[in-house]
Amino acid sequence: DAKTTQPPSMDCAEGRAANLPCNHSTISGNEYVYWYRQIHSQGPQYIIHGLKNNETNEMASLIITEDRKSSTLILPHATLRDTAVYYCIVREFSGSARQLTFGSGTQLTVLP
Amino acid sequence: DTGVSQNPRHKITKRGQNVTFRCDPISEHNRLYWYRQTLGQGPEFLTYFQNEAQLEKSRLLSDRFSAERPKGSFSTLEIQRTEQGDSAMYLCASTLGESSTDTQYFGPGTRLTVL
């Protein structure tokens, strides 16, 4: 699986959009971009995933650049409960059940 | 709530003791994963089951670790002769298994402290 690079920490004001960047410059054509988050002392929670098109669900939006070398997770109206470590993961679509390879993630702190 | 459950949530043991953790996946999920997470790090893959078959093991899974999923439902992870380096959060995840892009749903984890 391709490696990802994320900033170690970010702050965001409550009610504002949180934009979390991820670099995956070595991504290959059959690899998806996944985002998970982990609130302190809980298990990771799935947020969203995509291949090349932008995706949106009830939690967030995922914007993937045209060359697929980077992506941005957008939380449109951050709340204090969104404070968590956010992991960007690149995962191969191969027909085999691949495990997730987590990096160190970005600690997002939403400030009141 | 029909999410992934793990028991116990916390376990404190003395070095050299054996411990066993249990994971109950989401009903009808046929793939089950174990991960380990140490402080300040992301989770690391340990092993994976497709139904009752253990199909992959990480090199992190030393011979003191054993995992089972006897009837393809719940799974247990046993650590024999625990060491202080085994102190970590042990996470379980499950997926339906119909697609390689299946979402993995995680349990709350079991936090192990070895004294």
PDB file of C-alpha atoms in Angstrom:
ATOM      1  CA  ASP A   1       0.000   0.000   0.000  1.00  0.00           C
ATOM      2  CA  ALA A   2       1.177   3.505  -0.772  1.00  0.00           C
ATOM      3  CA  LYS A   3       2.496   5.634   2.057  1.00  0.00           C
ATOM      4  CA  THR A   4       0.623   8.697   3.303  1.00  0.00           C
ATOM      5  CA  THR A   5       1.850  11.924   4.889  1.00  0.00           C
ATOM      6  CA  GLN A   6      -0.295  13.991   7.230  1.00  0.00           C
ATOM      7  CA  PRO A   7       0.445  16.981   9.457  1.00  0.00           C
ATOM      8  CA  PRO A   8       0.787  15.831  13.066  1.00  0.00           C
ATOM      9  CA  SER A   9      -1.699  18.345  14.441  1.00  0.00           C
ATOM     10  CA  MET A  10      -4.247  20.988  13.461  1.00  0.00           C
ATOM     11  CA  ASP A  11      -6.649  23.309  15.261  1.00  0.00           C
ATOM     12  CA  CYS A  12     -10.060  24.414  14.086  1.00  0.00           C
ATOM     13  CA  ALA A  13     -12.626  26.784  15.556  1.00  0.00           C
ATOM     14  CA  GLU A  14     -15.961  25.270  16.474  1.00  0.00           C
ATOM     15  CA  GLY A  15     -18.532  25.794  13.724  1.00  0.00           C
ATOM     16  CA  ARG A  16     -15.920  26.339  11.038  1.00  0.00           C
ATOM     17  CA  ALA A  17     -14.914  23.865   8.365  1.00  0.00           C
ATOM     18  CA  ALA A  18     -11.995  21.598   9.197  1.00  0.00           C
ATOM     19  CA  ASN A  19      -9.829  20.761   6.194  1.00  0.00           C
ATOM     20  CA  LEU A  20      -7.435  17.897   6.797  1.00  0.00           C
ATOM     21  CA  PRO A  21      -4.806  17.304   4.100  1.00  0.00           C
ATOM     22  CA  CYS A  22      -3.171  14.042   3.126  1.00  0.00           C
ATOM     23  CA  ASN A  23      -0.352  13.436   0.688  1.00  0.00           C
ATOM     24  CA  HIS A  24      -0.160  10.092  -1.112  1.00  0.00           C
ATOM     25  CA  SER A  25       2.114  10.841  -4.028  1.00  0.00           C
ATOM     26  CA  THR A  26       2.942   7.177  -4.757  1.00  0.00           C
ATOM     27  CA  ILE A  27      -0.669   6.028  -4.963  1.00  0.00           C
ATOM     28  CA  SER A  28      -1.389   3.575  -7.756  1.00  0.00           C
ATOM     29  CA  GLY A  29      -4.464   3.258  -9.917  1.00  0.00           C
ATOM     30  CA  ASN A  30      -6.076   0.451  -7.942  1.00  0.00           C
ATOM     31  CA  GLU A  31      -5.698   2.063  -4.523  1.00  0.00           C
ATOM     32  CA  TYR A  32      -8.487   3.722  -2.607  1.00  0.00           C
ATOM     33  CA  VAL A  33      -8.145   6.563  -0.099  1.00  0.00           C
ATOM     34  CA  TYR A  34      -9.799   5.851   3.250  1.00  0.00           C
ATOM     35  CA  TRP A  35     -10.305   8.117   6.232  1.00  0.00           C
ATOM     36  CA  TYR A  36     -10.841   6.919   9.779  1.00  0.00           C
ATOM     37  CA  ARG A  37     -10.830   8.831  13.015  1.00  0.00           C
ATOM     38  CA  GLN A  38     -10.154   7.799  16.588  1.00  0.00           C
ATOM     39  CA  ILE A  39     -11.584   9.665  19.501  1.00  0.00           C
ATOM     40  CA  HIS A  40      -9.526   9.299  22.656  1.00  0.00           C
ATOM     41  CA  SER A  41      -9.667   5.774  24.135  1.00  0.00           C
ATOM     42  CA  GLN A  42     -12.125   4.501  21.524  1.00  0.00           C
ATOM     43  CA  GLY A  43     -11.724   2.265  18.492  1.00  0.00           C
ATOM     44  CA  PRO A  44     -11.201   3.848  15.056  1.00  0.00           C
ATOM     45  CA  GLN A  45     -14.364   4.982  13.292  1.00  0.00           C
ATOM     46  CA  TYR A  46     -14.811   4.827   9.518  1.00  0.00           C
ATOM     47  CA  ILE A  47     -15.539   8.204   7.921  1.00  0.00           C
ATOM     48  CA  ILE A  48     -15.388   7.961   4.134  1.00  0.00           C
ATOM     49  CA  HIS A  49     -13.439   6.490   1.221  1.00  0.00           C
ATOM     50  CA  GLY A  50     -12.975   7.204  -2.485  1.00  0.00           C
ATOM     51  CA  LEU A  51     -11.073   6.208  -5.590  1.00  0.00           C
ATOM     52  CA  LYS A  52     -10.892   9.273  -7.808  1.00  0.00           C
ATOM     53  CA  ASN A  53     -14.166  11.132  -7.622  1.00  0.00           C
ATOM     54  CA  ASN A  54     -15.073  13.435  -4.781  1.00  0.00           C
ATOM     55  CA  GLU A  55     -17.293  11.791  -2.213  1.00  0.00           C
ATOM     56  CA  THR A  56     -19.710  13.121   0.388  1.00  0.00           C
ATOM     57  CA  ASN A  57     -21.651  11.468   3.171  1.00  0.00           C
ATOM     58  CA  GLU A  58     -23.387  12.592   6.326  1.00  0.00           C
ATOM     59  CA  MET A  59     -20.085  12.945   8.172  1.00  0.00           C
ATOM     60  CA  ALA A  60     -17.692  14.539   5.719  1.00  0.00           C
ATOM     61  CA  SER A  61     -16.567  15.265   2.183  1.00  0.00           C
ATOM     62  CA  LEU A  62     -13.502  13.818   0.502  1.00  0.00           C
ATOM     63  CA  ILE A  63     -11.791  15.811  -2.201  1.00  0.00           C
ATOM     64  CA  ILE A  64      -9.193  13.911  -4.259  1.00  0.00           C
ATOM     65  CA  THR A  65      -6.966  15.859  -6.653  1.00  0.00           C
ATOM     66  CA  GLU A  66      -7.094  14.991 -10.306  1.00  0.00           C
ATOM     67  CA  ASP A  67      -3.659  13.367 -10.227  1.00  0.00           C
ATOM     68  CA  ARG A  68      -4.740  11.480  -7.060  1.00  0.00           C
ATOM     69  CA  LYS A  69      -1.521  12.406  -5.289  1.00  0.00           C
ATOM     70  CA  SER A  70      -3.272  14.179  -2.454  1.00  0.00           C
ATOM     71  CA  SER A  71      -6.661  14.479  -0.830  1.00  0.00           C
ATOM     72  CA  THR A  72      -8.501  16.608   1.702  1.00  0.00           C
ATOM     73  CA  LEU A  73     -11.059  15.523   4.241  1.00  0.00           C
ATOM     74  CA  ILE A  74     -13.564  18.267   4.990  1.00  0.00           C
ATOM     75  CA  LEU A  75     -15.701  18.391   8.109  1.00  0.00           C
ATOM     76  CA  PRO A  76     -18.099  21.184   7.120  1.00  0.00           C
ATOM     77  CA  HIS A  77     -19.089  22.435  10.592  1.00  0.00           C
ATOM     78  CA  ALA A  78     -16.672  21.121  13.190  1.00  0.00           C
ATOM     79  CA  THR A  79     -17.933  20.514  16.711  1.00  0.00           C
ATOM     80  CA  LEU A  80     -16.046  19.800  19.913  1.00  0.00           C
ATOM     81  CA  ARG A  81     -16.935  16.119  19.459  1.00  0.00           C
ATOM     82  CA  ASP A  82     -14.892  16.054  16.253  1.00  0.00           C
ATOM     83  CA  THR A  83     -11.691  16.385  18.285  1.00  0.00           C
ATOM     84  CA  ALA A  84      -9.841  13.179  17.397  1.00  0.00           C
ATOM     85  CA  VAL A  85      -6.899  11.684  15.545  1.00  0.00           C
ATOM     86  CA  TYR A  86      -7.706  11.452  11.836  1.00  0.00           C
ATOM     87  CA  TYR A  87      -6.017   8.761   9.766  1.00  0.00           C
ATOM     88  CA  CYS A  88      -5.644   8.847   5.995  1.00  0.00           C
ATOM     89  CA  ILE A  89      -5.057   5.336   4.626  1.00  0.00           C
ATOM     90  CA  VAL A  90      -4.371   4.138   1.105  1.00  0.00           C
ATOM     91  CA  ARG A  91      -5.617   0.638   0.480  1.00  0.00           C
ATOM     92  CA  GLU A  92      -5.330  -1.593  -2.534  1.00  0.00           C
ATOM     93  CA  PHE A  93      -8.427  -2.903  -4.221  1.00  0.00           C
ATOM     94  CA  SER A  94      -7.303  -6.382  -5.107  1.00  0.00           C
ATOM     95  CA  GLY A  95      -9.949  -8.910  -4.262  1.00  0.00           C
ATOM     96  CA  SER A  96      -8.029  -9.967  -1.184  1.00  0.00           C
ATOM     97  CA  ALA A  97      -9.070  -8.799   2.253  1.00  0.00           C
ATOM     98  CA  ARG A  98      -6.279  -6.403   3.051  1.00  0.00           C
ATOM     99  CA  GLN A  99      -5.741  -5.076   6.495  1.00  0.00           C
ATOM    100  CA  LEU A 100      -5.587  -1.345   7.093  1.00  0.00           C
ATOM    101  CA  THR A 101      -2.128   0.201   7.467  1.00  0.00           C
ATOM    102  CA  PHE A 102      -2.371   3.179   9.791  1.00  0.00           C
ATOM    103  CA  GLY A 103       0.179   5.976  10.028  1.00  0.00           C
ATOM    104  CA  SER A 104       0.423   8.439  12.891  1.00  0.00           C
ATOM    105  CA  GLY A 105      -2.511  10.553  11.718  1.00  0.00           C
ATOM    106  CA  THR A 106      -3.441  14.178  12.408  1.00  0.00           C
ATOM    107  CA  GLN A 107      -4.597  15.238  15.850  1.00  0.00           C
ATOM    108  CA  LEU A 108      -7.463  17.646  15.179  1.00  0.00           C
ATOM    109  CA  THR A 109      -8.430  19.847  18.097  1.00  0.00           C
ATOM    110  CA  VAL A 110     -11.665  21.769  17.758  1.00  0.00           C
ATOM    111  CA  LEU A 111     -11.527  24.893  19.882  1.00  0.00           C
ATOM    112  CA  PRO A 112     -14.591  26.539  21.465  1.00  0.00           C
TER     113      PRO A 112
ATOM    114  CA  ASP B   1     -26.324  -1.665  19.693  1.00  0.00           C
ATOM    115  CA  THR B   2     -25.107  -4.371  17.286  1.00  0.00           C
ATOM    116  CA  GLY B   3     -21.578  -3.081  16.808  1.00  0.00           C
ATOM    117  CA  VAL B   4     -18.333  -4.939  17.496  1.00  0.00           C
ATOM    118  CA  SER B   5     -17.921  -5.680  21.183  1.00  0.00           C
ATOM    119  CA  GLN B   6     -14.777  -6.535  23.098  1.00  0.00           C
ATOM    120  CA  ASN B   7     -14.269  -7.868  26.591  1.00  0.00           C
ATOM    121  CA  PRO B   8     -12.819  -7.031  28.950  1.00  0.00           C
ATOM    122  CA  ARG B   9     -12.368  -3.324  28.285  1.00  0.00           C
ATOM    123  CA  HIS B  10      -9.431  -3.127  30.659  1.00  0.00           C
ATOM    124  CA  LYS B  11      -7.055  -5.780  31.943  1.00  0.00           C
ATOM    125  CA  ILE B  12      -4.213  -5.344  34.414  1.00  0.00           C
ATOM    126  CA  THR B  13      -1.927  -8.304  34.864  1.00  0.00           C
ATOM    127  CA  LYS B  14       1.458  -9.153  36.242  1.00  0.00           C
ATOM    128  CA  ARG B  15       4.359 -10.034  34.020  1.00  0.00           C
ATOM    129  CA  GLY B  16       4.410 -13.716  33.191  1.00  0.00           C
ATOM    130  CA  GLN B  17       0.672 -14.260  33.483  1.00  0.00           C
ATOM    131  CA  ASN B  18      -1.552 -15.383  30.607  1.00  0.00           C
ATOM    132  CA  VAL B  19      -4.431 -13.222  29.419  1.00  0.00           C
ATOM    133  CA  THR B  20      -7.300 -13.817  26.993  1.00  0.00           C
ATOM    134  CA  PHE B  21      -9.429 -11.243  25.219  1.00  0.00           C
ATOM    135  CA  ARG B  22     -12.691 -11.794  23.424  1.00  0.00           C
ATOM    136  CA  CYS B  23     -14.142 -10.101  20.351  1.00  0.00           C
ATOM    137  CA  ASP B  24     -17.724 -10.433  19.155  1.00  0.00           C
ATOM    138  CA  PRO B  25     -18.021  -9.121  15.589  1.00  0.00           C
ATOM    139  CA  ILE B  26     -21.096  -7.658  13.964  1.00  0.00           C
ATOM    140  CA  SER B  27     -23.563 -10.426  13.197  1.00  0.00           C
ATOM    141  CA  GLU B  28     -22.959 -12.111   9.808  1.00  0.00           C
ATOM    142  CA  HIS B  29     -19.588 -10.434   9.336  1.00  0.00           C
ATOM    143  CA  ASN B  30     -17.314 -13.203   8.152  1.00  0.00           C
ATOM    144  CA  ARG B  31     -13.984 -11.372   8.307  1.00  0.00           C
ATOM    145  CA  LEU B  32     -12.415 -10.497  11.631  1.00  0.00           C
ATOM    146  CA  TYR B  33      -9.172  -8.614  12.275  1.00  0.00           C
ATOM    147  CA  TRP B  34      -7.013  -8.051  15.344  1.00  0.00           C
ATOM    148  CA  TYR B  35      -4.838  -4.952  15.706  1.00  0.00           C
ATOM    149  CA  ARG B  36      -2.557  -3.663  18.449  1.00  0.00           C
ATOM    150  CA  GLN B  37      -2.084   0.012  19.274  1.00  0.00           C
ATOM    151  CA  THR B  38       0.628   1.435  21.519  1.00  0.00           C
ATOM    152  CA  LEU B  39       0.546   4.933  22.932  1.00  0.00           C
ATOM    153  CA  GLY B  40       0.873   7.658  20.328  1.00  0.00           C
ATOM    154  CA  GLN B  41       0.882   5.251  17.388  1.00  0.00           C
ATOM    155  CA  GLY B  42      -1.735   4.114  14.918  1.00  0.00           C
ATOM    156  CA  PRO B  43      -3.109   0.577  15.129  1.00  0.00           C
ATOM    157  CA  GLU B  44      -0.902  -2.206  13.756  1.00  0.00           C
ATOM    158  CA  PHE B  45      -2.281  -5.350  12.128  1.00  0.00           C
ATOM    159  CA  LEU B  46      -1.827  -8.628  14.001  1.00  0.00           C
ATOM    160  CA  THR B  47      -3.963 -11.265  12.320  1.00  0.00           C
ATOM    161  CA  TYR B  48      -7.089 -11.872  10.244  1.00  0.00           C
ATOM    162  CA  PHE B  49      -9.787 -14.548   9.976  1.00  0.00           C
ATOM    163  CA  GLN B  50     -12.111 -15.442   7.141  1.00  0.00           C
ATOM    164  CA  ASN B  51     -14.854 -17.332   8.954  1.00  0.00           C
ATOM    165  CA  GLU B  52     -12.957 -19.786  11.198  1.00  0.00           C
ATOM    166  CA  ALA B  53      -9.790 -19.860   9.112  1.00  0.00           C
ATOM    167  CA  GLN B  54      -6.838 -17.754  10.220  1.00  0.00           C
ATOM    168  CA  LEU B  55      -5.500 -16.549   6.881  1.00  0.00           C
ATOM    169  CA  GLU B  56      -2.790 -14.060   7.724  1.00  0.00           C
ATOM    170  CA  LYS B  57      -0.489 -13.287  10.619  1.00  0.00           C
ATOM    171  CA  SER B  58       1.802 -10.326  11.096  1.00  0.00           C
ATOM    172  CA  ARG B  59       5.393 -10.774  12.200  1.00  0.00           C
ATOM    173  CA  LEU B  60       4.278  -8.819  15.275  1.00  0.00           C
ATOM    174  CA  LEU B  61       2.355 -11.916  16.356  1.00  0.00           C
ATOM    175  CA  SER B  62       5.050 -13.732  18.313  1.00  0.00           C
ATOM    176  CA  ASP B  63       4.674 -17.366  19.362  1.00  0.00           C
ATOM    177  CA  ARG B  64       3.348 -16.167  22.722  1.00  0.00           C
ATOM    178  CA  PHE B  65       0.249 -14.894  20.916  1.00  0.00           C
ATOM    179  CA  SER B  66      -2.505 -17.150  19.646  1.00  0.00           C
ATOM    180  CA  ALA B  67      -5.853 -16.286  18.143  1.00  0.00           C
ATOM    181  CA  GLU B  68      -8.848 -18.464  17.425  1.00  0.00           C
ATOM    182  CA  ARG B  69     -12.258 -18.139  15.890  1.00  0.00           C
ATOM    183  CA  PRO B  70     -13.638 -21.620  16.469  1.00  0.00           C
ATOM    184  CA  LYS B  71     -17.103 -21.353  14.968  1.00  0.00           C
ATOM    185  CA  GLY B  72     -16.577 -18.401  12.709  1.00  0.00           C
ATOM    186  CA  SER B  73     -18.343 -16.070  15.110  1.00  0.00           C
ATOM    187  CA  PHE B  74     -16.513 -14.669  18.161  1.00  0.00           C
ATOM    188  CA  SER B  75     -12.738 -14.668  18.385  1.00  0.00           C
ATOM    189  CA  THR B  76     -10.251 -14.885  21.236  1.00  0.00           C
ATOM    190  CA  LEU B  77      -6.720 -13.534  21.447  1.00  0.00           C
ATOM    191  CA  GLU B  78      -4.489 -15.108  24.073  1.00  0.00           C
ATOM    192  CA  ILE B  79      -1.125 -13.815  25.212  1.00  0.00           C
ATOM    193  CA  GLN B  80       1.003 -16.251  27.185  1.00  0.00           C
ATOM    194  CA  ARG B  81       3.757 -15.216  29.597  1.00  0.00           C
ATOM    195  CA  THR B  82       2.954 -11.536  29.231  1.00  0.00           C
ATOM    196  CA  GLU B  83       5.769  -9.000  29.089  1.00  0.00           C
ATOM    197  CA  GLN B  84       5.694  -5.283  29.854  1.00  0.00           C
ATOM    198  CA  GLY B  85       6.089  -4.621  26.131  1.00  0.00           C
ATOM    199  CA  ASP B  86       2.704  -6.253  25.543  1.00  0.00           C
ATOM    200  CA  SER B  87       1.011  -3.294  27.250  1.00  0.00           C
ATOM    201  CA  ALA B  88      -1.199  -1.803  24.547  1.00  0.00           C
ATOM    202  CA  MET B  89      -4.746  -1.419  23.295  1.00  0.00           C
ATOM    203  CA  TYR B  90      -5.908  -4.533  21.441  1.00  0.00           C
ATOM    204  CA  LEU B  91      -8.516  -3.737  18.809  1.00  0.00           C
ATOM    205  CA  CYS B  92     -10.836  -6.018  16.901  1.00  0.00           C
ATOM    206  CA  ALA B  93     -12.558  -5.142  13.623  1.00  0.00           C
ATOM    207  CA  SER B  94     -14.990  -6.973  11.370  1.00  0.00           C
ATOM    208  CA  THR B  95     -16.266  -6.686   7.825  1.00  0.00           C
ATOM    209  CA  LEU B  96     -19.054  -8.310   5.888  1.00  0.00           C
ATOM    210  CA  GLY B  97     -16.519  -9.764   3.496  1.00  0.00           C
ATOM    211  CA  GLU B  98     -18.378  -9.353   0.223  1.00  0.00           C
ATOM    212  CA  SER B  99     -15.900  -6.944  -1.295  1.00  0.00           C
ATOM    213  CA  SER B 100     -12.247  -6.138  -0.836  1.00  0.00           C
ATOM    214  CA  THR B 101     -13.243  -2.538  -0.126  1.00  0.00           C
ATOM    215  CA  ASP B 102     -15.527  -3.530   2.728  1.00  0.00           C
ATOM    216  CA  THR B 103     -15.518  -1.065   5.569  1.00  0.00           C
ATOM    217  CA  GLN B 104     -13.841  -2.360   8.717  1.00  0.00           C
ATOM    218  CA  TYR B 105     -15.850  -1.617  11.837  1.00  0.00           C
ATOM    219  CA  PHE B 106     -13.829  -1.482  15.023  1.00  0.00           C
ATOM    220  CA  GLY B 107     -14.694  -2.398  18.568  1.00  0.00           C
ATOM    221  CA  PRO B 108     -13.839  -0.231  21.586  1.00  0.00           C
ATOM    222  CA  GLY B 109     -10.685  -2.193  22.311  1.00  0.00           C
ATOM    223  CA  THR B 110      -9.194  -3.949  25.330  1.00  0.00           C
ATOM    224  CA  ARG B 111      -6.521  -1.970  27.134  1.00  0.00           C
ATOM    225  CA  LEU B 112      -3.868  -4.270  28.587  1.00  0.00           C
ATOM    226  CA  THR B 113      -1.460  -3.102  31.271  1.00  0.00           C
ATOM    227  CA  VAL B 114       1.340  -5.489  32.238  1.00  0.00           C
ATOM    228  CA  LEU B 115       2.974  -4.628  35.548  1.00  0.00           C
TER     229      LEU B 115
END
